[in-house]
mmCIF file of C-alpha atoms in Angstrom:
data_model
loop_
_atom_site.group_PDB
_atom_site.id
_atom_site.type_symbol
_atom_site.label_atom_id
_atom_site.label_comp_id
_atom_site.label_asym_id
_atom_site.label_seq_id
_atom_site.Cartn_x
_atom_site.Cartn_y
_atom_site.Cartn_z
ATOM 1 C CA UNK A 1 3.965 1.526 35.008
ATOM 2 C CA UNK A 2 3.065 1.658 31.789
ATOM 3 C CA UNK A 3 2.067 -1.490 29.955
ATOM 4 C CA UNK A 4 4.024 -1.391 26.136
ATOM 5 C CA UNK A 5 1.153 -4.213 25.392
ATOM 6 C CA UNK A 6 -2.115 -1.548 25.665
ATOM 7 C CA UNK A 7 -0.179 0.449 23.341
ATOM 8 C CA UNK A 8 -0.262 -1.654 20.770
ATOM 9 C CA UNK A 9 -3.588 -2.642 20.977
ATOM 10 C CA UNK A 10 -4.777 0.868 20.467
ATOM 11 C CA UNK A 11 -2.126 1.328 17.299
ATOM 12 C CA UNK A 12 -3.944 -2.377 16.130
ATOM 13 C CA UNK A 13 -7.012 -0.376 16.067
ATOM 14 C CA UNK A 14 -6.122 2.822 14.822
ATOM 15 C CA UNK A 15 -3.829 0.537 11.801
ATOM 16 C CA UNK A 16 -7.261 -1.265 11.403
ATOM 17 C CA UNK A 17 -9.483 1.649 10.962
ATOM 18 C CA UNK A 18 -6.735 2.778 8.444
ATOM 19 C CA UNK A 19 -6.935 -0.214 6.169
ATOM 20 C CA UNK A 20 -10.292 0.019 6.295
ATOM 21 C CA UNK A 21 -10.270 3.919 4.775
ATOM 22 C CA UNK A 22 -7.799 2.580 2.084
ATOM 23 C CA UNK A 23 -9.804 0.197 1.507
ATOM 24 C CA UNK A 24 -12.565 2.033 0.409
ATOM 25 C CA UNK A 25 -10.078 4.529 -1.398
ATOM 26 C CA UNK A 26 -9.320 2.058 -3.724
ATOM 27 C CA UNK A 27 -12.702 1.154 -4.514
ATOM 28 C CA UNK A 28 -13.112 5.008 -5.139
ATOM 29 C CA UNK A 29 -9.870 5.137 -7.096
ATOM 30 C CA UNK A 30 -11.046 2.422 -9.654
ATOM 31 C CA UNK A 31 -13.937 4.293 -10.523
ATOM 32 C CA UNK A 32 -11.705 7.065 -11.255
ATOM 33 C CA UNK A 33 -9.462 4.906 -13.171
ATOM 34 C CA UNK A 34 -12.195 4.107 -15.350
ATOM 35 C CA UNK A 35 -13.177 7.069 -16.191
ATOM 36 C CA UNK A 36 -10.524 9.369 -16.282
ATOM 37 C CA UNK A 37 -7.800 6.939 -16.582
ATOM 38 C CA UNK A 38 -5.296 5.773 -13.979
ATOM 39 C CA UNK A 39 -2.403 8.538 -14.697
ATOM 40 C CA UNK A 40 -5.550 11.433 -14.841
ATOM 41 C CA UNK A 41 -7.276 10.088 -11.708
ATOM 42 C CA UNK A 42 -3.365 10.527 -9.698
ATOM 43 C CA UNK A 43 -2.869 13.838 -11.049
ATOM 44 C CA UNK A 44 -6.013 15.134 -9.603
ATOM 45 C CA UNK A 45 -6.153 13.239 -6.200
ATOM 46 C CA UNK A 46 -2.802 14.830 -5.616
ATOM 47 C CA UNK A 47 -3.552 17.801 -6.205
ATOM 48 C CA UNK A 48 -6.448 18.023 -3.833
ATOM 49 C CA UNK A 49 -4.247 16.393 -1.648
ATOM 50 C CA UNK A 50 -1.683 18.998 -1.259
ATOM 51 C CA UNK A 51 -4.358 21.705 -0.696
ATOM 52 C CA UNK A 52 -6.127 19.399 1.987
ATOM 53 C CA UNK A 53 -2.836 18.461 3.911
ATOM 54 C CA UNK A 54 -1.038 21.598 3.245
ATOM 55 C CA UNK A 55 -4.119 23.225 5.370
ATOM 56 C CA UNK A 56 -3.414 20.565 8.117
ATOM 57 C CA UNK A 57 -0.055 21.064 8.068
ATOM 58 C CA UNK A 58 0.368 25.094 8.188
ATOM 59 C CA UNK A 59 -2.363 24.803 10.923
ATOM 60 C CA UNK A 60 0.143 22.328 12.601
ATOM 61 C CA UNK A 61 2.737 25.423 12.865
ATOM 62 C CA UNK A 62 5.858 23.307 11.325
ATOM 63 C CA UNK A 63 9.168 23.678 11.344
ATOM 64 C CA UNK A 64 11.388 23.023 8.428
ATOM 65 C CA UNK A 65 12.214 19.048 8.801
ATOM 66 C CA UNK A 66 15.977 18.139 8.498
ATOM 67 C CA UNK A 67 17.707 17.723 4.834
ATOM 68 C CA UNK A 68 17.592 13.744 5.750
ATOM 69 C CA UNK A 69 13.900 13.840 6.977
ATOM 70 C CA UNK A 70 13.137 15.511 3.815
ATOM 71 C CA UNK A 71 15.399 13.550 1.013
ATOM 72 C CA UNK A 72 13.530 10.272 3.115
ATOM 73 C CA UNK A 73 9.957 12.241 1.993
ATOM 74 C CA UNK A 74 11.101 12.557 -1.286
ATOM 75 C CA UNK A 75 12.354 8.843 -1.815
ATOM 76 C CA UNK A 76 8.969 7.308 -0.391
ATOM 77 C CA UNK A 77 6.935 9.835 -2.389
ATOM 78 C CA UNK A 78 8.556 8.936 -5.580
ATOM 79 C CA UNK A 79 7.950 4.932 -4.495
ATOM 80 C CA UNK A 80 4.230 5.136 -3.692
ATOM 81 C CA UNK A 81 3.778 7.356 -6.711
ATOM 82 C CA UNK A 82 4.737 5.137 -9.260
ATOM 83 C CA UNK A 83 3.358 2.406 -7.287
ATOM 84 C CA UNK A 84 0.431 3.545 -6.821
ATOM 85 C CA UNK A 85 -0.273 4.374 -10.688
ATOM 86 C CA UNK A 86 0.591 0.558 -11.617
ATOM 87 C CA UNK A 87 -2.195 -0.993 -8.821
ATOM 88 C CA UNK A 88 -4.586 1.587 -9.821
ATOM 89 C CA UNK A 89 -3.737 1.043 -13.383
ATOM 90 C CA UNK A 90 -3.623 -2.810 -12.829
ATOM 91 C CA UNK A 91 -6.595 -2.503 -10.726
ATOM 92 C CA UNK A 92 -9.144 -1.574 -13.989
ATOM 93 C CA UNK A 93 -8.510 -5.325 -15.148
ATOM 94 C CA UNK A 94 -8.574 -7.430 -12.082
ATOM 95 C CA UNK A 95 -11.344 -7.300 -9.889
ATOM 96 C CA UNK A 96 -10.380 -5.573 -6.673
ATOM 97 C CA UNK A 97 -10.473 -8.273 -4.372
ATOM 98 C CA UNK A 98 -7.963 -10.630 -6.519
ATOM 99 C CA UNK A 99 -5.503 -6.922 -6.767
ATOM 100 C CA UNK A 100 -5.527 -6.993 -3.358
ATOM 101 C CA UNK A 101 -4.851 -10.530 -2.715
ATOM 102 C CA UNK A 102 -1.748 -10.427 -4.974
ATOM 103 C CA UNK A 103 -0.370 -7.580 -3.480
ATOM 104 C CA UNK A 104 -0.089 -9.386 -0.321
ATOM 105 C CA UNK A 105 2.956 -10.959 -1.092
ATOM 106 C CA UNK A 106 5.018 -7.807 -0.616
ATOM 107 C CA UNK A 107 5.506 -8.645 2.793
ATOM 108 C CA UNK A 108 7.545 -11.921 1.710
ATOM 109 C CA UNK A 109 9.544 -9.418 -1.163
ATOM 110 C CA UNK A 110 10.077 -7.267 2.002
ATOM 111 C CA UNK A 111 12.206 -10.087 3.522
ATOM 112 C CA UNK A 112 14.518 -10.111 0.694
ATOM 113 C CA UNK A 113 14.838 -6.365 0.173
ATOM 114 C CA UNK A 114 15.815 -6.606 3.748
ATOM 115 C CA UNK A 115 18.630 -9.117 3.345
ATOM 116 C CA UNK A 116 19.975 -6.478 0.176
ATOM 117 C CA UNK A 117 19.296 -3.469 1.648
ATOM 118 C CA UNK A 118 19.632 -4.137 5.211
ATOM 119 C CA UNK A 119 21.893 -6.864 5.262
ATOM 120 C CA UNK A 120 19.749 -9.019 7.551
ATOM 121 C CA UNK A 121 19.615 -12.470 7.871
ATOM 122 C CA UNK A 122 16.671 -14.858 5.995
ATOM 123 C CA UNK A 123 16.232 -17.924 8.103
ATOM 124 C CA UNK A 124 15.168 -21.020 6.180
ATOM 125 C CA UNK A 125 11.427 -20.503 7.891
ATOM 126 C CA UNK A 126 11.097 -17.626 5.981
ATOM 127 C CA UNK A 127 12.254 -19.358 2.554
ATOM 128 C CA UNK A 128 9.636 -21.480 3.350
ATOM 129 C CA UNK A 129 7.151 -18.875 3.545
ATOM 130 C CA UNK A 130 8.077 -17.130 0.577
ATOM 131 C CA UNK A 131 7.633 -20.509 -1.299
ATOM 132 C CA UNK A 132 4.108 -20.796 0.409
ATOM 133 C CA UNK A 133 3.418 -17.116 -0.230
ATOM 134 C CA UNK A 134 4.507 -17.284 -4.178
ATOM 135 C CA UNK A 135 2.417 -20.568 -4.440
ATOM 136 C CA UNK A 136 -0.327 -18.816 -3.238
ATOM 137 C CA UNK A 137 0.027 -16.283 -5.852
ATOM 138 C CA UNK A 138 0.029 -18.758 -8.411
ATOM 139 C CA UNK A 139 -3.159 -19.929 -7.331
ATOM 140 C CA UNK A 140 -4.852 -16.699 -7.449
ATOM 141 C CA UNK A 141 -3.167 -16.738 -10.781
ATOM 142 C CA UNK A 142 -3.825 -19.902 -12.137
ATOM 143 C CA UNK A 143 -7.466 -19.156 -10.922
ATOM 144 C CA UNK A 144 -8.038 -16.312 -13.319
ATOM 145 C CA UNK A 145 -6.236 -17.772 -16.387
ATOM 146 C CA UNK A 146 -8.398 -20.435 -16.236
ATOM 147 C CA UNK A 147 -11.647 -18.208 -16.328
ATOM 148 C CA UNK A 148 -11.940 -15.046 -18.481
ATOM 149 C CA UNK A 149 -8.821 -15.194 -19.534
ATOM 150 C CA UNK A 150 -7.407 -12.085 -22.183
ATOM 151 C CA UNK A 151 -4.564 -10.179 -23.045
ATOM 152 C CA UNK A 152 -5.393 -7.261 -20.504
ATOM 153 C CA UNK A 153 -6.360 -9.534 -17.521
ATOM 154 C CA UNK A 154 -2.332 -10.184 -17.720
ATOM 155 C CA UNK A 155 -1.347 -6.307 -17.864
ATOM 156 C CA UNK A 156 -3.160 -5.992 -14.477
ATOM 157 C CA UNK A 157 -1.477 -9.002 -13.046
ATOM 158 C CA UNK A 158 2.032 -7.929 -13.941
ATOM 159 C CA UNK A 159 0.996 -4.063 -13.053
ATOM 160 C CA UNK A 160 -0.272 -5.386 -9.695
ATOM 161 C CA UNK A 161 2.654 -7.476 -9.258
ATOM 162 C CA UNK A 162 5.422 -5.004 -9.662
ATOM 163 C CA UNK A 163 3.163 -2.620 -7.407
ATOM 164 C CA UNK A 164 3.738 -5.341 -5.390
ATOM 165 C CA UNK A 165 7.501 -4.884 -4.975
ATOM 166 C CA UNK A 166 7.405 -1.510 -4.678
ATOM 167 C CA UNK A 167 5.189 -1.583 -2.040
ATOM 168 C CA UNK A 168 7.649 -4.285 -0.030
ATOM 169 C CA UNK A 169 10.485 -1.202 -0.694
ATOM 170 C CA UNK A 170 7.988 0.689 1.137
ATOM 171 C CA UNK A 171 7.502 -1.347 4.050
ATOM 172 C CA UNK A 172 10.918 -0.865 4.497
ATOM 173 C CA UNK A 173 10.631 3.305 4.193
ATOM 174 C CA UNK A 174 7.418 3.692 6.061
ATOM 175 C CA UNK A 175 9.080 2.574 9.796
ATOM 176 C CA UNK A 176 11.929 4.937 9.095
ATOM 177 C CA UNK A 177 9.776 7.646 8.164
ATOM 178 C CA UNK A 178 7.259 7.393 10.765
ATOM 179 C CA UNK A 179 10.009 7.481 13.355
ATOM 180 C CA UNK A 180 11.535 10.887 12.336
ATOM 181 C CA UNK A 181 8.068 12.657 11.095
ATOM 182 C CA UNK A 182 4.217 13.308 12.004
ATOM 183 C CA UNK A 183 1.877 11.945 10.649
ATOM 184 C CA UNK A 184 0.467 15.525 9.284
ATOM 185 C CA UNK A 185 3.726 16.047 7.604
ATOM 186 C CA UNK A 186 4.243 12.728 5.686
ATOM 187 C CA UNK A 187 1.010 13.179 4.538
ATOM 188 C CA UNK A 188 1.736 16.810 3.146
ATOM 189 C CA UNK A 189 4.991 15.849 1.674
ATOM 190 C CA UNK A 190 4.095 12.570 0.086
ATOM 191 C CA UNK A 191 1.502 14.630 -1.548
ATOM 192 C CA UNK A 192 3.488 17.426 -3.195
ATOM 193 C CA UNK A 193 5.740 14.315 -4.018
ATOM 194 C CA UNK A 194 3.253 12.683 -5.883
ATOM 195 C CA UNK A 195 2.268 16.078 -7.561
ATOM 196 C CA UNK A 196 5.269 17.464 -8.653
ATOM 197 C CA UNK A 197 5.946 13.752 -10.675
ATOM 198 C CA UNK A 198 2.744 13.605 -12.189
ATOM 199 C CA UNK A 199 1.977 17.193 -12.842
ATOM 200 C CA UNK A 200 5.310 16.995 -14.554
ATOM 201 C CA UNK A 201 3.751 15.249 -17.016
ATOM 202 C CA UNK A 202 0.851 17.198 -17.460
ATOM 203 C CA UNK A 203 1.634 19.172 -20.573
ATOM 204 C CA UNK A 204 1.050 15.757 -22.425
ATOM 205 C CA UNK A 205 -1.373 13.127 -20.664
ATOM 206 C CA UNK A 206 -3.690 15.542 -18.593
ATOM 207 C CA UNK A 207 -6.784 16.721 -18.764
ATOM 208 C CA UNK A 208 -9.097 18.736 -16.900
ATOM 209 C CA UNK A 209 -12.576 16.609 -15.355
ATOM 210 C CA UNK A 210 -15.571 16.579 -15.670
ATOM 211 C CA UNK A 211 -17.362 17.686 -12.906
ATOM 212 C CA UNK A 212 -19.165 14.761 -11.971
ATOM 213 C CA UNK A 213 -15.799 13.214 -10.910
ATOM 214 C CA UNK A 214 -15.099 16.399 -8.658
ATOM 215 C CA UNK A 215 -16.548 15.229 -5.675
ATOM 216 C CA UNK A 216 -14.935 11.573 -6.060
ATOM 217 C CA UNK A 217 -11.976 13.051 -6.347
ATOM 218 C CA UNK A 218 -12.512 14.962 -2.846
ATOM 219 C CA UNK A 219 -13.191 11.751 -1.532
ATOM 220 C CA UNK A 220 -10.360 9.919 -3.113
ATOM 221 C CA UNK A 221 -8.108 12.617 -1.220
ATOM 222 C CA UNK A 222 -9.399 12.848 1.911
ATOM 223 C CA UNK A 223 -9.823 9.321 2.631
ATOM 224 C CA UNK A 224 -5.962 8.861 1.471
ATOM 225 C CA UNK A 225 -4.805 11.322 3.673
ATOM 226 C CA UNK A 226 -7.032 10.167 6.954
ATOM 227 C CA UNK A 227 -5.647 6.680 6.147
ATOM 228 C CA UNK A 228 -1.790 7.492 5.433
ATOM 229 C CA UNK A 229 -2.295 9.698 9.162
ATOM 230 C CA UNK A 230 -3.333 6.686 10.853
ATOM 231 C CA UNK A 231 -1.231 4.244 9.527
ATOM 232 C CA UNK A 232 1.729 6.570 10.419
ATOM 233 C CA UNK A 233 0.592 7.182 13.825
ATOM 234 C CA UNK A 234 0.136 3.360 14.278
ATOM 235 C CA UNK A 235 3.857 2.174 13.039
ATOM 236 C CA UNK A 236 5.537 5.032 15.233
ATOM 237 C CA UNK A 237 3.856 3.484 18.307
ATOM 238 C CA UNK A 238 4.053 -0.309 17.331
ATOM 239 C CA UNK A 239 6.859 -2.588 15.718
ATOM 240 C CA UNK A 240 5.725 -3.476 11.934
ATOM 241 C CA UNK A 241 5.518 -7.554 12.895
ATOM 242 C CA UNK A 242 2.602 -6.242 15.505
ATOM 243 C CA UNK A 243 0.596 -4.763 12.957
ATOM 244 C CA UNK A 244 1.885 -6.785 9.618
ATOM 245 C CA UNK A 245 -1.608 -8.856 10.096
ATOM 246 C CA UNK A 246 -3.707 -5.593 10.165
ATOM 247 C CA UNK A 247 -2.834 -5.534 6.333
ATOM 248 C CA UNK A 248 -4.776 -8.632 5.286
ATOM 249 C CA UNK A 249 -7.977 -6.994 6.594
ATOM 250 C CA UNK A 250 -7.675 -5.537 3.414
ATOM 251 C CA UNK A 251 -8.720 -8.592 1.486
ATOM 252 C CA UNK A 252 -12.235 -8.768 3.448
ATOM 253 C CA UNK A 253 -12.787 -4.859 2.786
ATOM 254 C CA UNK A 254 -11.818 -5.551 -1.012
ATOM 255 C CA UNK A 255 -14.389 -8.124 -1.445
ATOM 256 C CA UNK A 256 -17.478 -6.531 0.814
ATOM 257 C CA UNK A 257 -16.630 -3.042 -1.904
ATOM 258 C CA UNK A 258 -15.935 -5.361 -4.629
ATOM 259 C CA UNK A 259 -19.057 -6.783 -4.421
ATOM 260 C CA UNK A 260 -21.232 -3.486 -3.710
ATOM 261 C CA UNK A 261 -20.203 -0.893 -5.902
ATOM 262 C CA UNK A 262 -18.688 -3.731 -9.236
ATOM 263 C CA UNK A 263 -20.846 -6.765 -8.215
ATOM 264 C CA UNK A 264 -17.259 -8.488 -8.234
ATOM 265 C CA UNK A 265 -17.735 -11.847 -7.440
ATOM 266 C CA UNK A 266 -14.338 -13.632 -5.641
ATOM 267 C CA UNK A 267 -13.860 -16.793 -7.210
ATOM 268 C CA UNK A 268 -12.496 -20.237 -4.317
ATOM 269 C CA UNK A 269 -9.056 -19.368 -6.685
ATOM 270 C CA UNK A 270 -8.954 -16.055 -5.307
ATOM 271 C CA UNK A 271 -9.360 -16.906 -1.372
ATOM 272 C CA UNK A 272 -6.995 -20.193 -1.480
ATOM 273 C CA UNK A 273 -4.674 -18.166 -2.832
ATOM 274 C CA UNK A 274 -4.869 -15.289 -0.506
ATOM 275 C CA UNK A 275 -4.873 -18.068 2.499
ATOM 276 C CA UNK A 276 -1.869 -19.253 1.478
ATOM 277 C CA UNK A 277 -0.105 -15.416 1.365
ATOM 278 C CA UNK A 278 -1.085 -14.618 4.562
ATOM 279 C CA UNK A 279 -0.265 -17.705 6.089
ATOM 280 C CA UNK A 280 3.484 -16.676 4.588
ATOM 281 C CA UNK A 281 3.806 -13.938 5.527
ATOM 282 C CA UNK A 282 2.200 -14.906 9.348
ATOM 283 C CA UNK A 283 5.130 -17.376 9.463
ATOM 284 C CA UNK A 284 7.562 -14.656 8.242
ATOM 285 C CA UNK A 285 5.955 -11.998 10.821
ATOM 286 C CA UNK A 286 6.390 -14.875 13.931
ATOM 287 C CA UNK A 287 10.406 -15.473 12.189
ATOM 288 C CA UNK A 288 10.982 -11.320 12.584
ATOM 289 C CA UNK A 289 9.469 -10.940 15.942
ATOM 290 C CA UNK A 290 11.253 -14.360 17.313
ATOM 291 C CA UNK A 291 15.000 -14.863 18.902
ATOM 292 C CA UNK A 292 15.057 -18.078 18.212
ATOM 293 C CA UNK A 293 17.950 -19.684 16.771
ATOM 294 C CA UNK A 294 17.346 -20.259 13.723
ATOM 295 C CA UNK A 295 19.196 -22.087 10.597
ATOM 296 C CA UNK A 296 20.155 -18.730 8.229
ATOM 297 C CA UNK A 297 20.698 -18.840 4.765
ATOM 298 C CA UNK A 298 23.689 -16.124 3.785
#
């Protein structure tokens, strides 16, 4: 008989390994972002992108996906493309560890896109949570207002932040998607998504790199599209409260790349304040994946 549990370890480790290739993504990404600028930096990661998956995917011999598959393609593609230009925009003020640490309260704005979106319930644990998880934020915050404080270190907070949301909305897309698609052909798709939007926009903010930054940009690509495969592949074999703790593994890999490649240091601030988030959204996870009867608030 098969055992449901085995499963899921091997999509914990597969999720894992994908965070970890994010990870390092982003690290790759800010570089970019300083030198090319964020908007630049998107433009040609997506375009190498679409070459790179659009090999995998014509090698995968596809079939056209469903008007619904596709329109669900197109939605999350527009969401992590504007997402993704405020974190990596955000991300050339903060240092990458204290990005990543406020972007783990999306979980906890996850909840409450739920309740509008999905009309589910929000049981008074996971009000608590979200009060935990926004305190936490404040302390990461509070941390960095208090140091080198200036006018841009509050651009990246409120870019990071509203990535932040976006990414919750997200969440929400990435289960559906992964249900009704391969891996190989979200990847493809959210790539020409991602390029059509930004090389809209071309004709006025782009410009063409040097080639020093050609071989980041490879990089940058690759290592999104190996990641977005195996985070895909994970959440269509495992329920998203089994691997919602894979995401704070993030926070570790920010700070270890952080440290390397910017010689980041993360400030006491910075880890409360990330303790506090994922102990949120660990008490949210345990409310989703309970059926326990639970006080609701409507």
């Amino acid at each position: 008989m098969h055992n449901p549990q085995s499963g899921y370890t091997v999509a914990l480790a597969v999720a894992s390994a994908g965070i970890a290739l994010f990870s390092v993504m982003d690290v790759v990404m800010k570089g970019l972002s300083l030198g090319l600028g964020a908007y630049n930096a998107m433009l040609w990661r997506s375009l190498i992108g679409v070459v790179v998956a659009g090999i995998l995917f014509l090698r995968s011999r596809p079939t056209l996906p469903e008007p619904a598959v596709i329109r669900l393609h197109v939605l999350r593609g527009l969401i992590l493309a504007i997402m993704a230009f405020l974190f990596f925009w955000g991300l050339k003020f903060l240092p990458v560890a204290e990005a990543v640490g406020l972007t783990f309260i999306a979980p906890l704005f996850a909840l409450y896109l739920a309740r509008v979106l999905l009309k589910e319930t929000i049981s008074r644990r996971a009000v608590i949570a979200s009060l935990i998880g926004l305190l936490g934020a404040g302390v990461i915050i509070t941390g960095r207002f208090s140091g080198q404080y200036d006018e841009e270190t509050s651009k990246g907070i409120i870019a990071v932040l509203a990535s932040a949301l976006l990414y919750a909305y997200n969440l929400i897309l990435q289960r559906q998607q992964a249900l009704v698609a391969r891996p190989v052909e979200i990847a493809f798709f959210q790539n020409c998504v991602l390029l059509a939007l930004f090389g809209s926009l071309a004709p006025f903010f782009g410009e063409i790199p040097a080639p020093v930054f050609l071989s980041p940009l490879v990089a940058a690509a690759v290592l999104s599209i190996a990641s977005l495969q195996m985070m895909s592949w994970a959440y269509a074999r495992a329920p998203a409260n089994i691997l919602l703790p894979v995401e704070y593994t993030a926070f570790v890999w920010a700070a270890i790349l952080g440290w390397i490649v910017f010689d980041e240091t993360v400030t006491p601030t910075t880890i409360l304040g990330t303790i506090l988030i994922v102990a949120a959204c660990l008490v949210s996870a345990r409310n989703w994946s309970s059926h326990e009867d639970d006080s609701a608030v409507a």
